[in-house]
């Protein structure tokens, strides 16, 4: 177990002072270079709610804590920078767990920080608890010179695009909950344990100003797209036959007799990016995607607000979204 | 009990979008006006460690959560602005408690935000827990045009100054722990429940560039002054007979047969400001203090690093700091 000042010292050693920060760990406030950061996001993960120690390694937990914040900056079309770490740890927590957490956070900095952006800790707070571990990461970022990409810019006629399959992380949780062999579903379990935010993709979408609206998939594709619709005051149709299906998710649903569409539409925490693109900018998207080797899935269209969110089957007929659900092993 | 989105909606209603923020609650990140904020501080409070529901009202708890962050910005000589709120609440928490927390936070914004600065929420995260309540506030601020006041600028010959008595908050905790009547010690208990950070004082000290080094008293005067000494690579002597003594603290120590000096030097969480002032700037300090009606206590001198921290008795002879302690009722 660390004492507070030893742990701050340790964190200070592991994370070098990030670019854009005049004064990092060690004073009453961090001091930022003027005009550098204009994006802020903050995320809290709670033991027993967002992660379990018997499901994830300490490294996975630390990695994911920063990954979710990196995904939020990507979802503004920005690039990430300095972060702040609030660690709330049981008084008798052992060093190996804490070291593992910090290792995972450092891995996220190194593996997920895109070229041209330095992700590192500029401050934080270390506190004791008699309850579960709580980790908060607050990440600063820089919007693209073209401006931040918000949820509010979609207009009817825009195409709706995602860059990869959804539903994996939720299925991964259920593999673990049901006590199935994680080795049978490595991609699903990895999507829960160590999701990969699309940091470079988000920054490039922002740089080229391609999306009219952008969000990351954390609550589930239907709900997150719903956030865009609400903010943009528009409706949308999703063409379910164009949604990317991950082989392992399909196999999991066959094995558990579950509805794959439910996972794809309602499973959260995948950290995919979902965005709207004016038709005139689609050629630019295809060009960037080809150069960057992205998978791009054109899954639907932004419509008038009176249409709400419609989910279309392969025949073009609307499905009843209420009846599309995913199997819960627990709860 | 609130659901996540209802609570965010409620927070969004209570706290208007602060100045200096282009886009507040409701997207993946908050978007800041370019170049506005250059200070960041973050603080976590944990139920059962930093507060107890049987000792403090929900309003007190919310108020204090923001007060400690406001004190950190004051301790840089800056002015406060947008804050981010991470609330981790038991799944079955009742609405009255949550409403009280938000009320207390709002009171802190209104009562503690100094003229010319608007303190309000620009984002956050709401999460469930199976453990104690955890509250994190991350506050942005603006350094004075003269630059931020750090811990590292003290030089030998500087005077050491505080603006009020210390040791009250620690004594207040012990009044509550010992089950004494809080009405007998209203100032001590209030110092724990609802400490008043010196927000205006810090901003003015920064504006006039008076201190060479500045810190707020959270770990205890001796330890916090120690942080300045370490960062500034200097020593110091404290003249204990010049330390301000609060009548109620003296009465408490008499009643409990405790050493009042121990509380004054080692009691934390008072949110007093302690700072070093070059002799040439002392007249400016006195002038501002007279105009602002501040109590100013000149409690010692910055010395060479070889002298360490010396605590002098009324006869000018050093006391043995190891033997100065405060009474603990518990632990």
XYZ file of C-alpha atoms in Angstrom, chain A residues 8-319:
312
model
C 1.795 11.117 -6.301
C 5.594 10.906 -6.608
C 5.236 7.590 -8.421
C 2.581 8.953 -10.808
C 4.773 11.972 -11.435
C 7.684 9.689 -12.405
C 5.672 7.453 -14.713
C 3.990 10.279 -16.617
C 6.252 12.996 -17.981
C 4.842 16.512 -18.094
C 2.758 16.711 -21.273
C 3.223 19.260 -24.025
C 0.988 22.265 -23.645
C 1.427 22.283 -19.861
C 3.622 24.893 -18.168
C 3.388 23.358 -14.707
C 2.244 19.800 -14.055
C 1.948 17.713 -10.898
C 3.092 19.341 -7.658
C 1.353 22.672 -7.099
C -2.186 23.706 -6.165
C -3.241 23.804 -9.815
C -1.749 22.703 -13.093
C -0.866 25.662 -15.330
C -1.663 25.275 -19.031
C 0.009 27.005 -21.945
C -2.382 29.760 -23.001
C -4.731 28.872 -25.835
C -3.664 25.250 -26.181
C -6.636 23.187 -24.999
C -10.288 23.889 -25.728
C -11.911 20.494 -25.121
C -12.629 18.899 -21.724
C -14.155 15.514 -20.940
C -14.388 13.593 -17.679
C -15.323 9.959 -17.011
C -15.664 7.919 -13.847
C -15.340 4.136 -13.604
C -16.515 2.329 -10.468
C -15.429 -1.138 -9.353
C -18.335 -3.565 -9.404
C -20.279 -1.351 -11.816
C -17.959 -0.614 -14.744
C -15.301 -3.232 -14.097
C -14.649 -6.296 -11.966
C -11.253 -7.448 -10.816
C -12.070 -11.067 -11.624
C -12.908 -10.071 -15.201
C -10.173 -7.558 -15.994
C -6.519 -7.187 -15.077
C -5.412 -4.007 -13.298
C -3.687 -3.063 -16.558
C -6.954 -3.480 -18.486
C -8.794 -1.325 -15.952
C -6.247 1.491 -16.136
C -6.139 1.302 -19.922
C -9.916 1.491 -20.240
C -10.203 4.427 -17.811
C -8.234 6.601 -20.205
C -9.604 4.951 -23.367
C -13.156 6.159 -22.658
C -11.972 9.766 -22.282
C -9.805 9.525 -25.408
C -12.897 8.357 -27.256
C -14.804 11.470 -26.128
C -12.128 13.773 -27.533
C -12.146 11.748 -30.784
C -15.924 12.207 -30.844
C -15.365 15.989 -31.066
C -12.943 15.546 -33.974
C -10.120 16.717 -31.719
C -6.724 15.531 -30.542
C -5.959 14.595 -26.912
C -3.394 16.096 -24.522
C -3.035 16.460 -20.756
C -5.161 14.384 -18.405
C -5.951 14.498 -14.686
C -6.243 11.324 -12.634
C -8.413 10.919 -9.535
C -7.707 7.597 -7.866
C -9.908 6.539 -4.958
C -8.424 3.384 -3.443
C -9.197 1.168 -0.443
C -6.904 2.058 2.443
C -5.226 -1.361 2.334
C -5.015 -1.684 -1.456
C -1.925 -3.629 -2.474
C 0.857 -2.116 -4.519
C 0.632 -4.644 -7.323
C -2.918 -3.583 -8.148
C -2.039 0.113 -8.098
C 1.098 -0.449 -10.168
C -0.995 -2.408 -12.669
C -3.520 0.410 -12.955
C -0.767 2.937 -13.621
C 0.846 0.596 -16.153
C -2.451 0.310 -18.014
C -2.907 4.076 -18.008
C 0.612 4.487 -19.360
C -0.061 1.870 -22.049
C -3.130 3.858 -23.116
C -0.987 7.022 -23.359
C 1.627 5.285 -25.499
C -0.573 3.021 -27.619
C -3.555 5.320 -28.148
C -1.955 8.779 -28.306
C -1.920 9.618 -32.026
C 1.108 11.065 -33.789
C 1.465 14.762 -33.038
C -0.342 14.592 -29.694
C 1.236 13.759 -26.340
C -1.084 12.206 -23.770
C 0.219 12.405 -20.206
C -0.816 13.284 -16.647
C -0.745 16.912 -15.502
C -2.351 16.442 -12.094
C -5.008 14.672 -10.103
C -5.987 13.599 -6.613
C -5.374 10.468 -4.573
C -7.922 9.569 -1.901
C -8.735 6.656 0.387
C -12.078 4.859 0.607
C -13.757 2.143 2.610
C -15.597 1.122 -0.573
C -14.842 0.117 -4.148
C -12.112 1.589 -6.334
C -13.247 4.689 -8.228
C -11.177 6.107 -11.099
C -11.889 9.440 -12.736
C -9.966 10.681 -15.758
C -10.405 14.238 -16.987
C -8.848 14.750 -20.391
C -8.083 17.997 -22.194
C -7.947 18.117 -25.958
C -7.566 20.431 -28.925
C -10.333 20.858 -31.431
C -9.338 20.863 -35.076
C -8.644 24.287 -36.616
C -11.882 23.650 -38.528
C -13.704 23.669 -35.163
C -15.159 21.005 -32.883
C -17.603 18.451 -34.288
C -20.738 18.460 -32.189
C -23.846 16.340 -32.023
C -26.001 19.158 -33.314
C -24.994 19.604 -36.970
C -26.836 16.812 -38.802
C -29.323 17.806 -41.524
C -31.801 15.711 -43.522
C -30.114 14.029 -46.454
C -26.817 13.394 -44.630
C -25.576 9.821 -44.722
C -25.026 7.997 -41.423
C -21.692 6.213 -41.131
C -19.904 3.975 -38.655
C -16.350 2.710 -38.848
C -16.797 -0.770 -37.390
C -19.135 -3.245 -35.722
C -21.055 -2.581 -32.506
C -22.442 -4.823 -29.782
C -19.172 -6.603 -29.036
C -18.470 -5.057 -25.628
C -21.959 -5.845 -24.271
C -21.683 -9.428 -25.525
C -18.225 -9.609 -23.912
C -19.716 -8.691 -20.538
C -22.298 -11.421 -20.954
C -19.672 -14.018 -21.897
C -17.974 -13.199 -18.596
C -21.229 -13.027 -16.617
C -22.358 -16.398 -17.943
C -18.999 -17.953 -17.102
C -18.396 -18.988 -20.733
C -14.796 -19.568 -21.805
C -13.315 -16.160 -22.729
C -10.986 -17.942 -25.153
C -14.011 -18.888 -27.245
C -14.876 -15.196 -27.684
C -11.588 -13.293 -27.618
C -12.793 -10.272 -29.616
C -15.953 -9.851 -27.525
C -14.118 -10.093 -24.215
C -11.347 -7.771 -25.448
C -13.989 -5.221 -26.505
C -15.111 -5.086 -22.862
C -11.715 -5.349 -21.199
C -9.622 -3.147 -23.413
C -11.700 -1.218 -25.950
C -9.844 0.693 -28.642
C -11.072 4.251 -29.098
C -10.713 5.589 -32.639
C -8.405 8.414 -31.631
C -6.620 8.930 -34.932
C -9.824 8.505 -36.904
C -11.614 11.154 -34.831
C -8.767 13.636 -35.192
C -8.629 13.128 -38.962
C -12.403 13.459 -39.361
C -12.090 16.756 -37.471
C -9.080 17.908 -39.465
C -10.882 17.374 -42.786
C -14.187 18.612 -41.386
C -16.014 15.666 -42.913
C -18.883 14.952 -40.441
C -21.805 17.285 -39.848
C -22.287 15.541 -36.471
C -20.217 12.962 -34.579
C -20.597 10.822 -31.455
C -18.897 7.796 -29.939
C -20.930 4.676 -29.203
C -21.079 4.293 -25.438
C -24.788 3.910 -24.676
C -25.557 1.782 -27.752
C -25.809 2.733 -31.422
C -29.561 3.462 -31.384
C -29.386 5.555 -28.221
C -26.233 7.439 -29.261
C -27.625 8.150 -32.708
C -30.718 9.293 -30.801
C -28.534 11.881 -29.022
C -27.483 13.265 -32.421
C -31.098 13.344 -33.607
C -32.255 15.136 -30.472
C -29.495 17.731 -30.625
C -29.815 18.216 -34.393
C -33.625 18.153 -34.316
C -33.807 15.585 -37.109
C -34.937 11.999 -37.640
C -33.104 9.082 -39.229
C -33.505 5.700 -40.817
C -31.033 2.905 -40.171
C -30.704 0.207 -42.824
C -30.028 -2.835 -40.648
C -28.708 -4.965 -43.525
C -25.844 -2.480 -43.882
C -24.785 -2.700 -40.227
C -21.434 -4.475 -39.904
C -21.772 -7.899 -38.245
C -18.834 -9.292 -36.363
C -18.419 -13.062 -36.887
C -17.801 -13.703 -33.215
C -20.919 -11.772 -32.192
C -22.970 -13.764 -34.690
C -21.533 -17.024 -33.293
C -22.243 -15.888 -29.720
C -25.836 -15.044 -30.601
C -26.322 -18.377 -32.342
C -24.899 -20.234 -29.344
C -27.076 -18.309 -26.876
C -30.150 -18.038 -29.091
C -30.039 -14.242 -28.913
C -30.933 -11.543 -31.435
C -27.748 -10.214 -33.026
C -29.528 -7.027 -34.108
C -30.338 -6.246 -30.478
C -26.662 -6.274 -29.568
C -25.673 -4.239 -32.602
C -28.273 -1.542 -31.936
C -28.317 -1.487 -28.152
C -24.963 -2.794 -26.904
C -22.876 0.023 -25.420
C -19.239 0.794 -24.668
C -17.776 -0.203 -28.018
C -16.161 3.224 -28.510
C -16.989 3.092 -32.198
C -17.535 6.407 -33.946
C -20.913 7.130 -35.518
C -21.300 10.240 -37.667
C -23.355 12.029 -40.278
C -21.862 13.165 -43.580
C -23.339 15.559 -46.127
C -23.489 13.751 -49.500
C -21.077 16.282 -51.024
C -18.396 15.262 -48.520
C -18.756 11.504 -49.017
C -16.065 11.411 -51.756
C -13.614 13.021 -49.303
C -14.524 10.398 -46.692
C -13.948 7.569 -49.182
C -10.610 9.088 -50.171
C -9.397 9.376 -46.557
C -10.740 5.903 -45.753
C -8.847 4.375 -48.676
C -5.609 6.103 -47.698
C -6.032 5.228 -43.996
C -7.381 1.721 -44.631
C -10.581 2.327 -42.681
C -13.684 0.193 -42.887
C -16.559 2.548 -43.634
C -20.177 1.451 -43.318
C -22.902 3.652 -44.761
C -25.786 2.543 -42.548
C -28.568 5.011 -43.166
C -29.815 8.501 -43.777
C -30.733 11.557 -41.755
C -34.429 12.393 -42.242
C -36.901 15.014 -41.122
C -37.591 15.262 -37.412
C -41.167 14.040 -37.881
C -39.870 10.596 -38.859
C -38.063 9.942 -35.567
C -35.654 7.033 -35.599
C -36.725 4.270 -37.930
C -34.961 0.936 -38.106
C -35.465 -0.678 -41.504
C -35.318 -4.399 -42.312
C -33.747 -5.809 -45.494
C -37.013 -5.209 -47.349
C -36.973 -1.530 -46.472
C -39.886 -1.954 -44.066
C -39.569 -0.528 -40.515
C -38.938 -2.998 -37.693
